[in-house]
XYZ file of C-alpha atoms in Angstrom:
651
model
C -59.745 88.062 -154.436
C -56.448 86.450 -155.092
C -54.841 89.108 -157.397
C -55.800 92.013 -154.748
C -54.242 89.994 -151.685
C -51.253 89.894 -154.176
C -51.342 93.793 -154.830
C -51.442 94.623 -151.272
C -48.732 92.215 -150.275
C -46.403 93.822 -152.830
C -47.303 97.394 -151.704
C -46.616 96.705 -148.084
C -43.374 94.958 -149.092
C -42.434 98.039 -150.979
C -43.340 100.214 -148.099
C -40.944 98.067 -145.584
C -38.209 97.881 -147.943
C -38.627 101.764 -148.141
C -38.676 102.290 -144.705
C -36.029 99.816 -143.928
C -33.741 101.336 -146.753
C -34.495 105.044 -145.300
C -33.907 104.565 -141.577
C -31.736 105.957 -139.660
C -28.573 103.774 -138.115
C -28.435 103.624 -134.153
C -25.019 104.067 -132.572
C -24.214 101.815 -130.009
C -22.446 102.967 -126.939
C -20.815 101.069 -123.993
C -18.026 101.440 -121.717
C -15.410 100.261 -124.020
C -15.879 102.994 -126.983
C -14.132 105.922 -125.641
C -14.686 107.991 -129.465
C -17.130 107.574 -132.312
C -17.272 109.767 -135.135
C -21.073 109.894 -136.854
C -21.161 109.364 -140.141
C -23.210 109.141 -143.456
C -26.083 107.210 -142.388
C -25.684 107.862 -139.031
C -26.597 111.439 -139.248
C -30.443 112.588 -140.356
C -31.016 116.325 -141.454
C -33.997 118.924 -141.506
C -33.251 122.460 -143.395
C -35.380 124.997 -141.584
C -37.343 127.149 -143.573
C -38.192 130.537 -143.683
C -40.184 130.101 -140.247
C -37.769 129.533 -137.374
C -38.455 125.938 -135.913
C -38.573 125.447 -132.207
C -37.599 122.372 -130.438
C -41.157 120.820 -130.203
C -41.509 122.233 -133.881
C -38.350 119.830 -134.558
C -39.619 116.587 -133.037
C -42.867 117.153 -134.618
C -40.907 116.778 -138.044
C -39.011 114.180 -136.670
C -42.238 112.000 -135.929
C -43.607 113.283 -139.219
C -40.540 111.358 -140.717
C -39.155 115.259 -142.234
C -35.791 114.414 -141.699
C -33.646 113.058 -144.297
C -30.560 110.579 -143.894
C -27.737 111.827 -144.746
C -25.618 110.347 -147.496
C -22.595 112.741 -147.854
C -19.304 112.216 -145.824
C -20.220 115.657 -144.029
C -23.781 116.443 -142.955
C -25.574 118.988 -145.619
C -25.275 122.726 -144.842
C -25.347 125.844 -146.711
C -24.147 129.421 -145.799
C -26.851 131.197 -143.861
C -29.062 128.744 -143.255
C -30.349 127.081 -140.136
C -30.511 123.311 -140.124
C -31.309 120.493 -137.579
C -29.663 117.397 -137.043
C -30.490 114.597 -135.170
C -28.576 110.956 -134.023
C -29.418 107.900 -132.175
C -27.488 105.916 -129.937
C -28.368 103.011 -127.913
C -26.798 103.129 -124.478
C -25.706 99.276 -123.592
C -24.348 100.148 -120.411
C -25.320 103.162 -118.044
C -23.549 106.461 -118.584
C -22.451 108.192 -115.488
C -22.761 111.668 -115.254
C -20.399 113.985 -116.811
C -18.621 110.849 -118.403
C -19.130 111.534 -121.896
C -19.079 114.846 -124.366
C -20.650 115.341 -127.779
C -18.115 117.510 -129.874
C -18.015 119.461 -132.980
C -15.158 120.881 -134.559
C -15.223 123.430 -137.448
C -14.144 126.602 -135.522
C -16.362 128.499 -137.935
C -19.385 127.534 -137.231
C -21.656 130.777 -135.555
C -24.314 129.041 -133.700
C -24.959 125.673 -132.237
C -27.708 124.568 -129.838
C -28.047 120.932 -128.593
C -30.968 119.628 -127.061
C -29.681 116.419 -125.346
C -31.387 114.020 -122.836
C -31.180 113.665 -119.305
C -31.904 110.306 -117.110
C -35.750 111.557 -116.898
C -36.520 111.753 -120.693
C -36.393 115.190 -120.586
C -34.333 117.290 -122.693
C -31.982 120.328 -121.603
C -30.491 122.812 -123.884
C -27.071 123.969 -124.592
C -25.064 126.515 -126.673
C -22.013 127.073 -128.294
C -20.614 128.727 -130.914
C -17.846 131.150 -132.638
C -20.507 134.258 -132.120
C -20.390 133.377 -128.352
C -17.407 134.897 -126.117
C -14.970 132.165 -125.677
C -15.460 132.207 -121.812
C -18.952 130.580 -122.242
C -17.397 127.647 -123.323
C -18.116 124.369 -121.355
C -14.433 123.578 -121.426
C -11.967 125.989 -122.205
C -11.127 124.165 -125.566
C -10.835 125.301 -128.749
C -14.016 122.991 -130.451
C -17.561 123.024 -129.186
C -18.037 120.674 -126.590
C -21.724 119.524 -125.044
C -22.005 117.739 -121.727
C -23.882 114.471 -122.003
C -25.401 114.058 -118.755
C -26.300 110.486 -117.146
C -28.192 108.332 -119.046
C -29.748 105.179 -118.922
C -29.714 102.092 -120.989
C -31.913 102.190 -124.385
C -32.387 104.393 -127.035
C -31.660 107.616 -126.906
C -31.920 110.571 -129.746
C -29.985 113.850 -129.762
C -30.869 116.979 -131.545
C -28.570 119.979 -132.999
C -29.807 123.335 -134.225
C -27.151 124.590 -136.248
C -26.540 127.929 -138.147
C -23.421 129.124 -139.710
C -22.855 132.350 -142.158
C -20.308 130.407 -144.010
C -20.314 126.426 -145.065
C -18.789 124.315 -142.455
C -17.522 121.197 -142.112
C -19.838 119.156 -139.567
C -18.343 116.914 -137.561
C -20.041 115.190 -134.612
C -18.282 112.837 -132.322
C -18.980 111.259 -129.467
C -16.253 111.121 -126.766
C -15.625 110.198 -123.323
C -14.293 112.715 -120.802
C -11.091 110.961 -120.143
C -10.356 110.215 -124.220
C -11.106 113.842 -124.380
C -8.582 115.133 -121.857
C -5.814 112.596 -123.535
C -6.770 114.097 -126.903
C -6.891 117.587 -126.182
C -3.524 117.354 -124.257
C -1.806 115.518 -127.477
C -3.292 117.937 -129.919
C -2.550 121.338 -128.104
C 1.169 119.873 -127.772
C 1.084 119.497 -131.393
C 0.270 123.045 -131.948
C 2.636 124.060 -129.655
C 5.481 122.703 -131.400
C 4.228 123.876 -134.788
C 3.878 127.298 -133.622
C 7.025 127.061 -131.665
C 8.579 126.076 -135.093
C 6.711 129.510 -137.102
C 8.430 131.505 -133.593
C 11.693 130.276 -134.588
C 11.622 130.405 -138.063
C 10.652 134.104 -137.633
C 12.936 134.993 -135.340
C 15.848 133.901 -137.251
C 14.924 135.225 -140.192
C 14.398 138.202 -138.712
C 17.775 138.352 -137.318
C 19.307 137.744 -141.057
C 17.414 140.321 -142.074
C 18.603 143.129 -139.575
C 22.111 141.450 -139.987
C 22.009 141.641 -143.946
C 19.779 144.174 -144.991
C 18.018 141.932 -147.588
C 14.158 142.323 -148.037
C 13.417 138.784 -149.092
C 14.190 138.008 -145.337
C 11.440 140.510 -143.836
C 8.879 139.436 -146.715
C 9.328 135.502 -145.421
C 8.983 136.493 -142.056
C 5.197 138.467 -142.609
C 4.577 135.167 -144.876
C 5.166 132.590 -142.373
C 3.634 134.703 -139.542
C 0.625 134.889 -141.897
C 0.263 130.933 -142.112
C 0.538 130.982 -138.112
C -2.229 133.485 -137.804
C -4.231 131.641 -140.256
C -4.022 128.584 -138.807
C -4.776 129.688 -135.490
C -7.964 131.245 -136.808
C -9.081 128.184 -138.666
C -8.259 125.740 -135.301
C -9.566 128.288 -132.765
C -6.130 128.495 -130.823
C -6.399 132.595 -131.943
C -10.013 133.025 -130.502
C -8.675 131.183 -127.263
C -5.461 133.045 -126.617
C -5.852 135.928 -128.685
C -9.372 137.803 -129.127
C -11.565 135.827 -126.786
C -13.983 138.402 -126.398
C -14.174 139.544 -129.685
C -16.171 137.042 -131.312
C -17.270 139.241 -134.620
C -13.556 139.021 -135.408
C -13.848 135.426 -136.348
C -15.912 136.095 -139.170
C -13.484 137.762 -140.666
C -9.682 136.489 -138.958
C -9.102 134.067 -141.190
C -9.853 135.704 -144.301
C -7.575 138.275 -143.719
C -5.054 135.925 -142.441
C -5.443 133.985 -146.020
C -5.140 137.106 -148.123
C -1.764 138.416 -145.782
C -0.486 134.476 -146.824
C -1.277 134.838 -150.692
C 0.340 138.664 -150.799
C 3.375 138.173 -148.991
C 3.965 134.813 -151.033
C 4.105 136.116 -154.248
C 5.891 139.118 -153.020
C 8.610 136.945 -151.624
C 8.474 134.847 -154.625
C 9.322 137.844 -156.616
C 12.062 139.190 -154.425
C 13.916 135.401 -153.551
C 13.847 134.492 -157.467
C 14.526 137.979 -159.034
C 11.602 137.456 -160.895
C 11.815 141.088 -162.720
C 15.083 140.310 -164.261
C 14.803 136.580 -164.902
C 11.276 136.655 -165.870
C 9.772 139.938 -166.900
C 6.234 138.617 -168.139
C 5.637 136.011 -165.173
C 6.502 139.289 -162.844
C 3.907 141.234 -165.044
C 1.192 138.359 -163.915
C 1.929 138.364 -160.570
C 1.462 141.899 -160.293
C -1.989 141.467 -161.922
C -2.872 138.303 -159.372
C -1.719 140.652 -156.245
C -3.946 143.421 -157.570
C -7.104 140.890 -157.998
C -6.497 139.375 -155.056
C -6.415 142.739 -153.183
C -9.871 143.659 -155.262
C -11.506 140.396 -154.110
C -10.396 140.657 -150.283
C -11.512 143.867 -150.220
C -15.047 143.049 -151.823
C -14.995 140.222 -149.508
C -14.199 142.800 -146.139
C -16.382 145.410 -147.159
C -19.707 144.003 -148.916
C -20.023 140.037 -148.444
C -17.261 138.301 -145.848
C -19.041 135.041 -146.521
C -17.080 134.847 -149.723
C -14.195 134.201 -147.330
C -15.283 130.756 -147.547
C -14.019 130.045 -150.768
C -10.380 129.409 -150.044
C -10.003 127.547 -153.189
C -9.330 130.871 -154.844
C -5.877 130.876 -152.997
C -5.172 127.451 -155.780
C -4.385 130.555 -157.770
C -1.800 132.347 -156.057
C -0.181 128.847 -154.976
C -0.194 127.573 -158.573
C 1.351 130.936 -159.932
C 4.370 130.766 -157.431
C 4.879 127.576 -158.054
C 5.005 127.946 -161.676
C 7.108 130.748 -161.322
C 9.853 128.561 -159.363
C 9.695 125.844 -161.761
C 10.450 128.426 -164.357
C 13.312 129.987 -163.162
C 14.861 126.770 -161.945
C 14.667 125.109 -165.464
C 16.496 128.241 -166.045
C 19.493 127.787 -164.098
C 18.877 129.363 -160.978
C 19.996 127.015 -158.311
C 18.302 128.425 -155.220
C 15.038 127.927 -157.127
C 15.292 124.148 -156.532
C 14.586 124.214 -153.073
C 11.457 126.604 -153.496
C 10.042 124.432 -155.552
C 10.610 121.367 -153.185
C 8.782 123.376 -150.727
C 6.031 124.421 -152.813
C 5.547 121.062 -154.146
C 4.864 119.767 -150.408
C 2.613 122.663 -149.816
C 0.558 122.101 -153.083
C 0.203 118.492 -151.332
C -1.158 119.298 -148.788
C -3.837 121.276 -150.649
C -4.504 118.463 -152.506
C -5.230 116.392 -149.160
C -7.028 118.856 -147.576
C -9.519 119.324 -150.659
C -9.908 115.797 -150.871
C -10.820 116.037 -147.336
C -13.173 118.497 -147.410
C -15.062 117.231 -150.609
C -15.448 113.903 -148.516
C -13.471 111.709 -150.575
C -10.708 111.089 -147.541
C -12.202 107.972 -146.336
C -9.070 105.778 -147.025
C -6.569 108.411 -145.629
C -5.822 108.338 -141.852
C -7.398 110.931 -140.097
C -4.323 112.165 -138.617
C -2.944 113.008 -142.264
C -6.176 114.685 -143.637
C -6.930 116.964 -140.346
C -2.990 118.213 -140.296
C -2.066 117.710 -143.786
C -1.638 121.415 -144.412
C -0.004 121.804 -140.994
C 3.010 119.405 -141.935
C 2.901 120.930 -145.515
C 3.355 124.519 -144.253
C 6.526 122.842 -141.876
C 8.043 121.379 -145.102
C 7.741 124.548 -146.972
C 8.936 126.544 -144.535
C 11.970 124.351 -143.800
C 12.890 124.232 -147.682
C 12.463 128.340 -148.524
C 14.862 128.655 -145.526
C 17.344 126.125 -147.634
C 16.456 128.302 -150.738
C 17.391 131.784 -149.077
C 20.495 130.329 -147.650
C 21.511 128.646 -150.625
C 20.921 131.950 -152.617
C 22.947 134.156 -149.764
C 25.918 131.543 -150.347
C 25.714 132.056 -154.062
C 25.504 136.274 -153.529
C 28.304 135.383 -151.172
C 30.713 133.801 -152.952
C 30.095 135.961 -155.875
C 31.081 138.865 -153.983
C 34.261 136.613 -152.570
C 34.755 136.400 -156.201
C 35.065 139.933 -157.214
C 36.775 140.749 -154.079
C 39.616 138.499 -155.263
C 39.553 139.821 -159.004
C 40.400 143.382 -157.320
C 42.889 142.752 -155.165
C 44.440 140.431 -158.117
C 43.823 143.521 -160.270
C 45.490 145.734 -157.833
C 48.644 143.887 -157.421
C 48.773 143.780 -161.238
C 48.670 147.538 -161.073
C 51.156 147.478 -158.210
C 53.558 144.949 -160.350
C 52.923 147.124 -163.410
C 54.101 150.148 -161.676
C 57.141 149.031 -160.327
C 58.084 147.264 -163.475
C 57.573 150.954 -165.514
C 59.644 152.364 -162.433
C 62.612 149.672 -163.008
C 62.563 150.467 -166.521
C 63.130 154.117 -166.230
C 65.934 153.843 -163.749
C 67.339 151.481 -165.927
C 67.153 154.216 -168.962
C 68.410 156.810 -166.795
C 71.371 154.648 -165.665
C 72.162 153.897 -169.159
C 71.938 157.579 -170.570
C 74.325 158.866 -167.258
C 76.446 156.398 -168.134
C 76.314 157.599 -172.079
C 77.167 161.084 -170.877
C 79.710 160.168 -168.715
C 81.557 158.259 -171.776
C 81.034 161.553 -173.670
C 82.264 163.648 -171.228
C 85.600 161.189 -170.604
C 86.008 161.247 -174.593
C 85.787 165.043 -174.484
C 88.172 165.327 -171.831
C 90.456 163.245 -174.076
C 90.159 165.564 -177.185
C 90.692 168.458 -174.846
C 93.838 167.348 -173.707
C 94.864 166.041 -177.408
C 94.217 169.933 -178.374
C 96.215 171.100 -175.589
C 98.934 169.203 -176.691
C 98.711 169.943 -180.030
C 98.480 173.604 -179.365
C 101.827 173.604 -177.676
C 103.343 171.753 -180.218
C 101.584 173.138 -183.268
C 102.130 176.874 -182.509
C 103.087 177.739 -185.894
C 100.270 175.960 -187.705
C 97.660 178.256 -186.744
C 95.456 177.183 -189.443
C 95.134 173.546 -187.944
C 94.833 174.798 -184.428
C 91.723 176.900 -185.906
C 90.388 173.728 -187.538
C 91.133 172.274 -184.027
C 89.314 174.942 -182.357
C 86.684 174.424 -184.528
C 86.028 170.961 -183.836
C 85.879 171.654 -179.995
C 83.295 174.370 -180.413
C 81.385 172.286 -182.627
C 81.644 169.270 -179.971
C 80.838 171.834 -177.087
C 77.499 172.449 -179.193
C 76.721 168.871 -179.431
C 77.301 168.454 -175.565
C 75.312 170.640 -174.827
C 72.554 169.452 -176.642
C 72.991 165.928 -174.912
C 73.144 168.074 -171.660
C 69.622 169.393 -172.269
C 68.263 166.385 -173.614
C 69.290 164.865 -170.871
C 68.060 167.150 -168.223
C 64.670 166.798 -170.310
C 64.614 162.899 -170.170
C 65.360 163.142 -166.187
C 62.422 165.177 -165.735
C 60.057 162.933 -167.716
C 61.445 160.232 -165.565
C 60.570 161.960 -162.411
C 56.862 163.163 -163.746
C 56.278 159.350 -164.602
C 57.637 157.947 -161.064
C 55.554 160.593 -159.509
C 52.258 160.147 -161.538
C 51.565 156.662 -161.124
C 48.408 154.909 -161.075
C 46.095 156.787 -158.647
C 43.718 154.463 -156.464
C 39.927 155.162 -155.940
C 38.333 155.279 -152.712
C 36.621 152.036 -153.773
C 39.566 150.377 -154.695
C 41.462 151.554 -151.603
C 38.829 150.261 -149.065
C 38.746 146.923 -150.342
C 42.231 146.802 -149.255
C 41.256 148.750 -146.038
C 37.249 148.629 -145.687
C 36.657 148.706 -142.338
C 37.944 150.220 -139.017
C 39.185 146.744 -137.729
C 41.405 146.474 -140.328
C 42.901 149.784 -140.324
C 43.641 149.291 -136.517
C 45.277 145.897 -137.352
C 47.177 147.477 -140.071
C 48.149 150.304 -137.425
C 49.336 147.819 -134.882
C 51.613 145.787 -137.152
C 53.362 148.796 -138.022
C 53.946 150.631 -134.828
C 54.776 147.551 -132.988
C 56.698 145.827 -135.556
C 59.900 145.779 -133.603
C 58.176 144.694 -130.255
C 55.865 146.409 -127.706
C 57.799 148.776 -125.069
C 55.558 150.631 -121.975
C 55.963 154.437 -122.343
C 56.193 154.728 -118.583
C 58.211 151.623 -117.249
C 60.048 150.673 -120.861
C 58.291 147.120 -120.202
C 57.911 144.638 -123.027
C 55.271 142.320 -121.767
C 51.612 143.364 -122.575
C 47.971 141.813 -122.894
C 45.526 143.083 -124.682
C 43.583 146.292 -123.661
C 40.070 147.336 -123.493
C 40.084 148.905 -126.987
C 40.258 147.121 -129.899
C 44.170 146.354 -130.936
C 45.195 148.436 -127.710
C 48.122 146.833 -125.694
C 48.276 147.166 -121.773
C 51.575 146.849 -119.467
C 51.266 143.799 -117.596
C 53.746 145.322 -115.054
C 52.210 148.990 -114.640
C 48.900 148.311 -116.043
C 49.571 151.173 -118.601
C 47.260 150.966 -121.660
C 48.353 152.498 -125.064
C 45.734 152.853 -128.139
C 46.896 151.903 -131.598
C 46.515 155.713 -132.743
C 48.814 156.937 -129.781
C 51.958 158.625 -131.128
C 50.793 158.149 -134.822
C 49.765 160.627 -137.562
C 45.718 159.649 -136.808
C 45.906 160.716 -133.055
C 42.882 162.099 -131.939
C 41.105 161.485 -135.438
C 37.827 162.449 -135.589
C 36.869 161.020 -139.287
C 36.560 157.508 -140.516
C 39.917 155.456 -140.272
C 39.715 154.527 -143.280
C 39.077 157.785 -144.971
C 41.736 159.393 -142.886
C 44.264 156.419 -144.814
C 42.983 157.573 -147.837
C 44.050 161.210 -147.302
C 47.434 160.220 -146.173
C 47.455 158.145 -149.416
C 46.413 161.166 -152.045
C 48.718 163.307 -150.297
C 51.708 161.122 -150.527
C 51.091 160.061 -153.854
C 50.492 163.325 -154.974
C 53.513 165.172 -153.215
C 50.740 167.317 -151.506
C 49.587 169.045 -154.514
C 46.300 167.897 -154.572
C 43.888 170.757 -152.979
C 41.578 170.303 -150.142
C 38.212 170.920 -152.214
C 39.477 167.981 -154.634
C 40.101 165.712 -151.082
C 36.658 167.070 -150.070
C 34.918 166.014 -153.163
C 36.129 162.325 -153.149
C 35.186 161.586 -149.649
C 32.291 163.320 -149.058
C 33.682 165.278 -145.903
C 33.890 169.118 -145.358
C 36.391 171.252 -147.322
C 37.585 172.782 -143.919
C 38.440 169.356 -142.175
C 40.180 168.245 -145.540
C 42.565 171.286 -145.277
C 43.319 170.659 -141.318
C 43.935 167.093 -142.301
C 46.116 168.143 -145.650
C 48.073 170.839 -143.581
C 49.226 168.029 -140.974
C 50.340 165.625 -143.425
C 52.418 168.092 -145.613
C 54.092 169.086 -142.165
C 54.757 165.477 -141.743
C 55.995 164.780 -145.025
C 58.158 167.855 -145.028
C 59.516 167.151 -141.512
C 60.129 163.556 -143.089
C 62.052 164.629 -145.771
C 64.653 166.546 -143.965
C 65.279 163.373 -141.737
C 65.141 160.694 -144.687
C 68.267 160.433 -146.666
C 68.495 160.924 -150.596
C 67.400 158.349 -153.063
C 65.632 156.286 -150.274
C 62.223 155.121 -151.421
C 59.442 155.642 -148.652
C 56.012 154.373 -149.225
C 52.951 156.422 -147.751
C 52.732 154.085 -144.857
C 56.187 155.098 -143.019
C 54.455 158.683 -142.643
C 51.923 156.640 -140.096
C 54.026 156.617 -137.165
C 55.246 160.445 -137.357
C 53.125 163.140 -136.165
C 53.908 167.158 -135.883
C 55.354 167.974 -132.501
C 52.443 170.355 -132.282
C 49.841 167.271 -132.106
C 51.716 165.211 -130.055
C 49.956 164.803 -126.563
C 51.623 163.560 -123.513
C 51.209 159.719 -122.570
C 48.929 160.602 -119.629
C 46.447 161.638 -121.876
C 45.912 158.170 -123.264
C 42.711 156.325 -121.816
C 43.820 153.466 -119.465
């Protein structure tokens, strides 16, 4: 009898211990509690089988202890499965009608049916989820809320039926309405700042793309817009404001945005870091990853969209972009340092988010774990912008250095040309001086011969020798004169055939219309302004660039008026180059050559050449001989037939 009693007591102890160890924790609710997140041990789970369960079936299963205690950080759930969850609360102070809500966070949950008790002990049913239009929600809020009616003191059980096509992070939260309003307003303010930053970055880089036509800016804009759409899809903002009446799109939106994010991130990495040139192997690897990611996306979109749930695949493009940035930075490309720093923060955000999803974020503050990815994206966008700006500054510095080198080379060419001209002039002067000296010598010898002829009439033999000597000297003189003439022609040809600048070299000096107009204004009014109508010398700037308006009679004179470029129909820098070429070739260059050099119709080049040659001819008749004139001296001169009256100038 004693042994049976001991055995019975042991079995009773085991049953009591097992029941106590597996009992569900009851959450105490009072007026001082504004929020409570139901954690492991406070949520019981029942997986529905092939046969659907009614609420009555779930209550019977509860009475038969078929619900299991959840020991995970998030309650158990699988894709395309239906689960029943229950929580127990102990109300120590009565809850007023519409004073509190039960809230679910994950926006990808398709259907949630809540069975909540009322003051009479009966249950009422409420529905929410991503499968319903946004306007059907209790509150116009991104999360799913269920209103708690007035509850008296005592124990109450809340049941929830959840079905989702994807695995979800099922977080059940009790909140008072006042705390919910405060929390929602603060959260929406945070989202407003986050999406405002995205729009600012997008608009700024779009303007930069339109200004400099660098594709990296366009890829960056598409990347950060993809980030914004992905965040909006996962936090429910997009469903609330963009497609509130298209709940089916919730199944695809975040997957499409996530693919777009990965695609443009890799394309942007290739463009920004010049991967094709600096790391060809990584460039091929990125192309392979883009192709595989695209194939995976198309399979998810067309055949099994539940695979969109496996977001960890994005770790592969992230890791490859990060490794590419590190490799190119170590190879000496400085702008990559900001790229690496931005992706470092993004990787940390992904790690924190993964820890949170896996249920190991108990020691991490909720604000950090929930919004880590958003913070990381903001920091990444900031440092990626720094990387783009750093690269633009580097390219600008290289361009300025190249321009300075071109200008320096042009100066060297000008100095070399002047030096050659000076040397030729010196040689011509020396040769001329030698000729004059020989001429004087010949004159002296002729005088001597003439004197000797008078004195040596009788000495014919000596006279013949003198005559022979004179003849020989004349031959030498004629030879020297021929050689002198040849040298003078060579000098003249050398001066004429000075080095001709290409249009690209010439354009570095006169690159655009503003530079040409400024050059014309400096030449035209070098001696001061004088009004064509009233001769007044005071002026102000006119409406056209570099034009001048008389302050007395308000007559405006453009910078092209009364110059060779008046009524110009082609780009001014090309007109400059035509004048320069015709001047440097002394008009020998043909209109076909001008057309080929400047990509202008031959007829237009012929008309301009005819006009400039006429000005050169008129200028040649007016100029003094041996006066050096540059091509710019022709600018202020114009054929008489091309000059128009001042009244035709725009005022």
